[in-house]
mmCIF file of C-alpha atoms in Angstrom:
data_model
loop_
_atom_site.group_PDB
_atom_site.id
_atom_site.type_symbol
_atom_site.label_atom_id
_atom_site.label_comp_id
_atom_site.label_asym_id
_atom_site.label_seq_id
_atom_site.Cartn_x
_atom_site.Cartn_y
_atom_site.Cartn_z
ATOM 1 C CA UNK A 157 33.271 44.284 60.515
ATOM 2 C CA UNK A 158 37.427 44.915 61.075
ATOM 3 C CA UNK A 159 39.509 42.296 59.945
ATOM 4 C CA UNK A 160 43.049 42.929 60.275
ATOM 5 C CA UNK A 161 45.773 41.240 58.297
ATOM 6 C CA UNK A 162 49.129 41.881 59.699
ATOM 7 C CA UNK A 163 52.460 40.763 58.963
ATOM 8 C CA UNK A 164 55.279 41.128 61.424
ATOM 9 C CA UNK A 165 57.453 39.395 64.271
ATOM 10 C CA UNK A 166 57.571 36.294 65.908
ATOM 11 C CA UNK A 167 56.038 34.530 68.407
ATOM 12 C CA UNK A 168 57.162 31.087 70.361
ATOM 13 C CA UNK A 169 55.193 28.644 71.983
ATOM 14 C CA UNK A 170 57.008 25.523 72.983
ATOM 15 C CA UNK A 171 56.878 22.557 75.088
ATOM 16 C CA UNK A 172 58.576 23.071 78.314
ATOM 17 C CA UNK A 173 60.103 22.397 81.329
ATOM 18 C CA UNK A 174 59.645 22.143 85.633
ATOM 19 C CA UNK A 175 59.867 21.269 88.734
ATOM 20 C CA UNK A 176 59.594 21.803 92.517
ATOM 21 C CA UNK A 177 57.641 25.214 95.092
ATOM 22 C CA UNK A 178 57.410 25.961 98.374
ATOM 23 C CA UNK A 179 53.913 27.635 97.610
ATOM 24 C CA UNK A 180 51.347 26.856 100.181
ATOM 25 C CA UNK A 181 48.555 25.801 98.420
ATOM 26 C CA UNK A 182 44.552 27.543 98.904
ATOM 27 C CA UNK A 183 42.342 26.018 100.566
ATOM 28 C CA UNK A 184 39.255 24.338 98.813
ATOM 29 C CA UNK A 185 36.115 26.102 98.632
ATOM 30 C CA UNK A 186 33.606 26.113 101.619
ATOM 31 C CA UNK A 187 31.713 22.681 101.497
ATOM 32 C CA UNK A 188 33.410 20.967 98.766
ATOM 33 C CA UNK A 189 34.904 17.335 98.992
ATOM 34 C CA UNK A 190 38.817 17.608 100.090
ATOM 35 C CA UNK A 191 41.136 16.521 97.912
ATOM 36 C CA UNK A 192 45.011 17.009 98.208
ATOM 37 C CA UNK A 193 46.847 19.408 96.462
ATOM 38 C CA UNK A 194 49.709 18.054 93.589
ATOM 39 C CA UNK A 195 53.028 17.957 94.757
ATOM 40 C CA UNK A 196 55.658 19.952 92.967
ATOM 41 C CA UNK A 197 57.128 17.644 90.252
ATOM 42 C CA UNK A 198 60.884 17.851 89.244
ATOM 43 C CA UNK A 199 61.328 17.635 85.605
ATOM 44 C CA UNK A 200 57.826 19.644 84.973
ATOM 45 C CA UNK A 201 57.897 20.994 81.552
ATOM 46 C CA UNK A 202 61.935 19.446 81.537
ATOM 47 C CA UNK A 203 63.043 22.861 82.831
ATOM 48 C CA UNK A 204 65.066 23.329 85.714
ATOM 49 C CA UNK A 205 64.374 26.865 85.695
ATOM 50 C CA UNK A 206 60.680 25.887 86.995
ATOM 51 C CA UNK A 207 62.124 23.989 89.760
ATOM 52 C CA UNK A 208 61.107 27.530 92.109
ATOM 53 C CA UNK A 209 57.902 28.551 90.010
ATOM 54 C CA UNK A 210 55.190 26.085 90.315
ATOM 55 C CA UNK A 211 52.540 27.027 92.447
ATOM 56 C CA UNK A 212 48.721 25.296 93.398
ATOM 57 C CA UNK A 213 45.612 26.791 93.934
ATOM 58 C CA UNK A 214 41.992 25.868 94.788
ATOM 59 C CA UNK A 215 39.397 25.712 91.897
ATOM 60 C CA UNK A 216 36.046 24.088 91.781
ATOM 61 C CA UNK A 217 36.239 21.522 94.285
ATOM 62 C CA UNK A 218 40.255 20.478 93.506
ATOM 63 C CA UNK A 219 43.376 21.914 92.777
ATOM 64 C CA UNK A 220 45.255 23.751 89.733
ATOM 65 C CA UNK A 221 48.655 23.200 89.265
ATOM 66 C CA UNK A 222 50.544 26.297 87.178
ATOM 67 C CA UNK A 223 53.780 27.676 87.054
ATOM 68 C CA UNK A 224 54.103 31.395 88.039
ATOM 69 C CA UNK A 225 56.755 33.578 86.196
ATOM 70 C CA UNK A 226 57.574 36.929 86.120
ATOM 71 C CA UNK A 227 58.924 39.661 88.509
ATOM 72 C CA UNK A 228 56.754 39.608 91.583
ATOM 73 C CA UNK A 229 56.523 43.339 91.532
ATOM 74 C CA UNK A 230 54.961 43.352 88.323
ATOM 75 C CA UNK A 231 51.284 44.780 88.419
ATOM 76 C CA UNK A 232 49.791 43.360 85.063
ATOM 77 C CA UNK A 233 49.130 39.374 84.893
ATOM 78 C CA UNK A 234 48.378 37.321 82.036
ATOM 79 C CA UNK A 235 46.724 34.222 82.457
ATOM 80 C CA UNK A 236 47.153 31.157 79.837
ATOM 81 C CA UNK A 237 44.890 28.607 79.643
ATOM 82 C CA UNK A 238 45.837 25.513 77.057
ATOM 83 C CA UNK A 239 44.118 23.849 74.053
ATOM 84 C CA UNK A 240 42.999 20.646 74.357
ATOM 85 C CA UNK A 241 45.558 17.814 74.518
ATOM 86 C CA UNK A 242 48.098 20.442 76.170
ATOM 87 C CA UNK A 243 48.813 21.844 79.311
ATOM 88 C CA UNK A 244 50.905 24.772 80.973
ATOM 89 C CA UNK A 245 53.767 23.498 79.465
ATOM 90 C CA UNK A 246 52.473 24.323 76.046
ATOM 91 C CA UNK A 247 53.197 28.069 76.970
ATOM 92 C CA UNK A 248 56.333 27.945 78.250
ATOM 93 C CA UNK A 249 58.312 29.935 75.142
ATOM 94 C CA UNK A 250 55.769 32.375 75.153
ATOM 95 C CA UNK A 251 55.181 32.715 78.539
ATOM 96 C CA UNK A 252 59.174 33.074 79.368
ATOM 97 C CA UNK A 253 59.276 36.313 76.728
ATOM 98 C CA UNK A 254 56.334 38.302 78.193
ATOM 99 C CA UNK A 255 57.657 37.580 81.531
ATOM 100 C CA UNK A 256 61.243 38.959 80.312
ATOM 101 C CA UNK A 257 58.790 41.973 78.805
ATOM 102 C CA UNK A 258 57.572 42.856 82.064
ATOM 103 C CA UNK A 259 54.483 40.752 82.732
ATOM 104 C CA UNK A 260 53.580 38.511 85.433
ATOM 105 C CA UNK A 261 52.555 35.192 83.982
ATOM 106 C CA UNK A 262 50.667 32.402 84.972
ATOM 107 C CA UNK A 263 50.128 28.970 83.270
ATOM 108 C CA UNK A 264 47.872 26.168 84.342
ATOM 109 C CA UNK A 265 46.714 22.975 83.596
ATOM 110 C CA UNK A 266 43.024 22.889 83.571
ATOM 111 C CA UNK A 267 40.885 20.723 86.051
ATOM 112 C CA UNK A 268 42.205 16.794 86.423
ATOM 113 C CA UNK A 269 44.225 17.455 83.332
ATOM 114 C CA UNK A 270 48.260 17.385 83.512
ATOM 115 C CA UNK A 271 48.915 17.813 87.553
ATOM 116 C CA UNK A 272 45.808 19.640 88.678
ATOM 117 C CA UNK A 273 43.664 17.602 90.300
ATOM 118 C CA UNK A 274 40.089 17.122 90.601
ATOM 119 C CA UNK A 275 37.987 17.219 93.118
ATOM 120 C CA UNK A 276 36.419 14.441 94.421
ATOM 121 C CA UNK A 277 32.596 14.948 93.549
ATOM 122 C CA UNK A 278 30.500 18.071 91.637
ATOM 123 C CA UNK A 279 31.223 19.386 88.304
ATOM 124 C CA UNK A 280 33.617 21.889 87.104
ATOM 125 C CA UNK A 281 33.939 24.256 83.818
ATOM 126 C CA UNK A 282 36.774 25.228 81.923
ATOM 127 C CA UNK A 283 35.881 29.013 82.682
ATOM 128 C CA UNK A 284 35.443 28.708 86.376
ATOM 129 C CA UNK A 285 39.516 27.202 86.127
ATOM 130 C CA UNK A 286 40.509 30.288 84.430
ATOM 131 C CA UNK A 287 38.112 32.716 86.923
ATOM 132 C CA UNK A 288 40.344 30.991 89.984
ATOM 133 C CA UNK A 289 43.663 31.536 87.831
ATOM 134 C CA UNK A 290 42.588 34.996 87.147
ATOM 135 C CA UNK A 291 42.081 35.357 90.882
ATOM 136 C CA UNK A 292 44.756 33.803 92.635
ATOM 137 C CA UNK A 293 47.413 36.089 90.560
ATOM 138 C CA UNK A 294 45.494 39.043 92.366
ATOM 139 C CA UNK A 295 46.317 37.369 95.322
ATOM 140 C CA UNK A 296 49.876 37.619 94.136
ATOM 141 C CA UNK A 297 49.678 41.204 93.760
ATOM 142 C CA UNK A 298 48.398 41.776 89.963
ATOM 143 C CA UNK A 299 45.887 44.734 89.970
ATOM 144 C CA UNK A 300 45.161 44.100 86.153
ATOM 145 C CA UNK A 301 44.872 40.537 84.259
ATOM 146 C CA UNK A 302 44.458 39.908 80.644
ATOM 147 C CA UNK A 303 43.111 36.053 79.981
ATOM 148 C CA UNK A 304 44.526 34.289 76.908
ATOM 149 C CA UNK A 305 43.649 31.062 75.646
ATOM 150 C CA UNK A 306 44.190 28.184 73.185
ATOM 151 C CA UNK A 307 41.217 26.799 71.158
ATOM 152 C CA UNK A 308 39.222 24.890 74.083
ATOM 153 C CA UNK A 309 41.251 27.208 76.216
ATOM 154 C CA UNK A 310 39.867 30.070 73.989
ATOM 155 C CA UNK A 311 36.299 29.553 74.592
ATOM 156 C CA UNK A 312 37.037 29.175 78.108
ATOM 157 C CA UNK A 313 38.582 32.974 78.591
ATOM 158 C CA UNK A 314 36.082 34.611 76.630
ATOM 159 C CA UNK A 315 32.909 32.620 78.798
ATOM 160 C CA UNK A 316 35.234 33.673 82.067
ATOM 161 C CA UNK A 317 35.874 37.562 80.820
ATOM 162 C CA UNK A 318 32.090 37.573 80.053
ATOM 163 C CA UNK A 319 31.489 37.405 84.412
ATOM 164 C CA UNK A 320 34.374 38.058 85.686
ATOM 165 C CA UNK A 321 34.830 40.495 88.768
ATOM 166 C CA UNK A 322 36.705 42.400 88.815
ATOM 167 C CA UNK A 323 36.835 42.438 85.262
ATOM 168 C CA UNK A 324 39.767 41.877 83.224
ATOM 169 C CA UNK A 325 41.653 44.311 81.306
ATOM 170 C CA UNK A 326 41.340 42.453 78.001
ATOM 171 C CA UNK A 327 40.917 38.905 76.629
ATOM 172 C CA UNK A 328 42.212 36.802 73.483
ATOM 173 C CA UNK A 329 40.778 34.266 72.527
ATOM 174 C CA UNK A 330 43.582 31.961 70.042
ATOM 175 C CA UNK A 331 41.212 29.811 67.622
ATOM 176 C CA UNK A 332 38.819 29.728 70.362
ATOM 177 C CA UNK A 333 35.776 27.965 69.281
ATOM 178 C CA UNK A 334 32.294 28.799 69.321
ATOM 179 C CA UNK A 335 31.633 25.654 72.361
ATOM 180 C CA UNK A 336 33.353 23.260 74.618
ATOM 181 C CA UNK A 337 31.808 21.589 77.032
ATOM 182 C CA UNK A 338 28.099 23.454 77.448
ATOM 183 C CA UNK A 339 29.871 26.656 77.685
ATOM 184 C CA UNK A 340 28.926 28.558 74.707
ATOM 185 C CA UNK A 341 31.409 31.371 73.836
ATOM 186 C CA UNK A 342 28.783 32.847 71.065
ATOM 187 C CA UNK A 343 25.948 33.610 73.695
ATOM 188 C CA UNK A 344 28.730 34.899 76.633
ATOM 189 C CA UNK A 345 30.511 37.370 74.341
ATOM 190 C CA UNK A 346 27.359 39.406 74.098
ATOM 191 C CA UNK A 347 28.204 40.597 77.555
ATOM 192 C CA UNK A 348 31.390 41.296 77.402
ATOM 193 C CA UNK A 349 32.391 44.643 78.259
ATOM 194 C CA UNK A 350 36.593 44.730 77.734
ATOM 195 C CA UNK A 351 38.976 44.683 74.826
ATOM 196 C CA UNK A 352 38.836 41.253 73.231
ATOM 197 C CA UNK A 353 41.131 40.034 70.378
ATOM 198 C CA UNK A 354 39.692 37.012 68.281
ATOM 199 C CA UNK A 355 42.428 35.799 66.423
ATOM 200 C CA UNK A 356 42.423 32.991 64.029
ATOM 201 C CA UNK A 357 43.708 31.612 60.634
ATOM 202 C CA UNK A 358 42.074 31.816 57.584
ATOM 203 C CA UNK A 359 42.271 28.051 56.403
ATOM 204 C CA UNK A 360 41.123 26.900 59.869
ATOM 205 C CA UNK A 361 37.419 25.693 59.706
ATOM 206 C CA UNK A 362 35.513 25.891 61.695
ATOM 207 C CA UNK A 363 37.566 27.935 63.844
ATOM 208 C CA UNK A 364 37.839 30.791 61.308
ATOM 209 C CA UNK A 365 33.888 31.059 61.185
ATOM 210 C CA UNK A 366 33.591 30.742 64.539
ATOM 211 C CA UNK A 367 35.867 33.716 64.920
ATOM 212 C CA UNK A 368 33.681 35.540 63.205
ATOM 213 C CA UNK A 369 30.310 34.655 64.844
ATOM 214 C CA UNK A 370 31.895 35.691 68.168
ATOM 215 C CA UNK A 371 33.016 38.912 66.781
ATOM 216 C CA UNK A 372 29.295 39.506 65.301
ATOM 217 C CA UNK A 373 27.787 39.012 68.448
ATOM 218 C CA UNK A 374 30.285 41.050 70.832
ATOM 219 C CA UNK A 375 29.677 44.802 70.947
ATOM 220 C CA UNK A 376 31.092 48.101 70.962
ATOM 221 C CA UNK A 377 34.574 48.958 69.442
ATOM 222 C CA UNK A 378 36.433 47.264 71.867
ATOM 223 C CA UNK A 379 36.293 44.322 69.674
ATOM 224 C CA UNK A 380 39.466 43.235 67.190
ATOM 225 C CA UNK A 381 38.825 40.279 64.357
ATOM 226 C CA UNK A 382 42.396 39.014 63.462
ATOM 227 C CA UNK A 383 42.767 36.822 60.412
ATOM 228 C CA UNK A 384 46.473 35.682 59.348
ATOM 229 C CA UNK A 385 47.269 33.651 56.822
ATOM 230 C CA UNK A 386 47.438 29.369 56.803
ATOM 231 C CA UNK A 387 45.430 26.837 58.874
ATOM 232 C CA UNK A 388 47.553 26.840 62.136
ATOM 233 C CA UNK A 389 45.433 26.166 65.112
ATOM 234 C CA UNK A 390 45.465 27.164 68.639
ATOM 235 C CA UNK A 391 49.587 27.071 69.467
ATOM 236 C CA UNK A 392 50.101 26.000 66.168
ATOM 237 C CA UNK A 393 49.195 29.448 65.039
ATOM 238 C CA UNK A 394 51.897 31.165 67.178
ATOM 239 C CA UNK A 395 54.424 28.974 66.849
ATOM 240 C CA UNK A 396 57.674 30.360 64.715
ATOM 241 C CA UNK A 397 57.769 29.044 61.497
ATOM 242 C CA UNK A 398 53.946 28.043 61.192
ATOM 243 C CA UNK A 399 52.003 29.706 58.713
ATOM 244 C CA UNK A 400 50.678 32.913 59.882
ATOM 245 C CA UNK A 401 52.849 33.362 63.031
ATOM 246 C CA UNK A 402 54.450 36.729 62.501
ATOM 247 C CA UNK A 403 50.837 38.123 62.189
ATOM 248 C CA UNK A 404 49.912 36.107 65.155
ATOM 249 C CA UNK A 405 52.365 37.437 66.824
ATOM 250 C CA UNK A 406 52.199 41.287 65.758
ATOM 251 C CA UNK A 407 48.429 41.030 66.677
ATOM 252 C CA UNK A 408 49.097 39.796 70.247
ATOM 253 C CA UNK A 409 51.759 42.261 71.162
ATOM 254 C CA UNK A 410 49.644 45.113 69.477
ATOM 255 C CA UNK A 411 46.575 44.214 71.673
ATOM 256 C CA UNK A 412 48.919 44.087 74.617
ATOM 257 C CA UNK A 413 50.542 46.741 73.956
ATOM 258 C CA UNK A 414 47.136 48.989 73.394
ATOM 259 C CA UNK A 415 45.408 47.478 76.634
ATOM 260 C CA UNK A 416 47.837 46.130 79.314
ATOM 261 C CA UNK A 417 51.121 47.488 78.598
ATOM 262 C CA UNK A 418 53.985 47.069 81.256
ATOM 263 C CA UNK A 419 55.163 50.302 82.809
#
């Protein structure tokens, strides 16, 4: 087993700020109910700097709203998909620093949560919203995509990197726990076949043994076990000041660094 304990920098995840798009939404999928895409809302996340980034896409029978940051040139996307009570907005900080380092980002609210909306009949999982996230930024031009989640949003990368195609370049899974919603995260990771990052804190039960069962069960050396220090949870964990956020934040950047770096 490799646990890593780091200590270094910081890492910010705040509430945020939004607003309006000219993005032409997808279309829905063949033979599901039509519902209408969200609007672009002004005040989104309270940042006028969103006002020209929000942008909807088809998923499961409805539609995602996200905000889409980052120079359009850029070839590696990461994906963010929130905890549970949260929604893109819960990124923003974060999100606005890798963009600055050269990433393309994308941030969504999940499926009839925030202003995505769902669609009008069927069933949806949280992993099929980030499969269509991952997705539409390769319609944008990413070639590579590294999926990142929050707790719920956590289990929901690592079930989506487990069947995604084409696959992603890596996945990190922040306090992700071990199920949400039928989708067990324990069972998937014993496909995975790229980089994955479990990071959690040590005081955070059950998330911390969780952690650990889905590092058990993945495979190969492409797997990293990050404990840091405190009980932070999900953005908690990476926000500056919490206990355990420089490590957080070392951890992140090192994985990104090792398996999706800018160039």
């Amino acid at each position: 087993m490799r646990i890593v304990l780091l200590a270094a920098c910081g890492l910010v995840l705040t509430g945020c700020a939004g607003s309006a798009s000219t993005n032409t939404p997808a279309a829905a999928p063949k033979g599901a109910s039509v519902v209408a895409a969200p609007s672009p809302t002004n005040g989104w996340c309270a940042d006028p700097e969103l006002n020209d980034k929000q942008v909807t896409f088809a998923s499961q029978g409805g539609y995602l709203a996200a905000y889409l940051l980052g120079d359009a040139r850029a070839k590696i996307a990461l994906v963010l998909a929130p905890q549970s009570g949260a929604d893109a907005c819960s990124w923003l900080g974060w999100a606005k620093q890798q963009a600055a380092a050269g990433y393309r980002v994308l941030a969504f609210d999940f499926n009839g949560e925030g202003r995505s909306v769902r669609g009008i009949t069927g069933t949806f999982t949280p992993s099929g919203d980030v499969a269509a996230a991952a997705a539409y930024t390769r319609e944008q031009g990413a070639v590579s995509v590294v999926l990142i989640g929050a707790s719920r949003g956590g289990t929901a990368v690592l079930v989506a990197a487990a069947r995604l195609t084409p696959p992603a370049a890596g996945v990190v899974s922040v306090s992700g726990v071990a199920e949400y919603m039928h989708e067990n995260a324990v069972q998937a990771v014993t496909r995975l076949t790229v980089p994955v990052l479990y990071l959690v804190a040590k005081d955070d039960s059950p998330a911390a043994d969780d952690a650990q069962a889905m590092y058990d069960a993945t495979s190969g050396e492409r797997r990293t076990l990050s404990i840091v220090p405190g009980r932070g949870h999900g953005r908690a964990l990476v926000t500056v000041g919490a206990d355990g956020s420089a490590e957080a934040s070392a951890a992140i950047a090192a994985f990104l660094t090792a398996n999706a770096k800018p160039a």
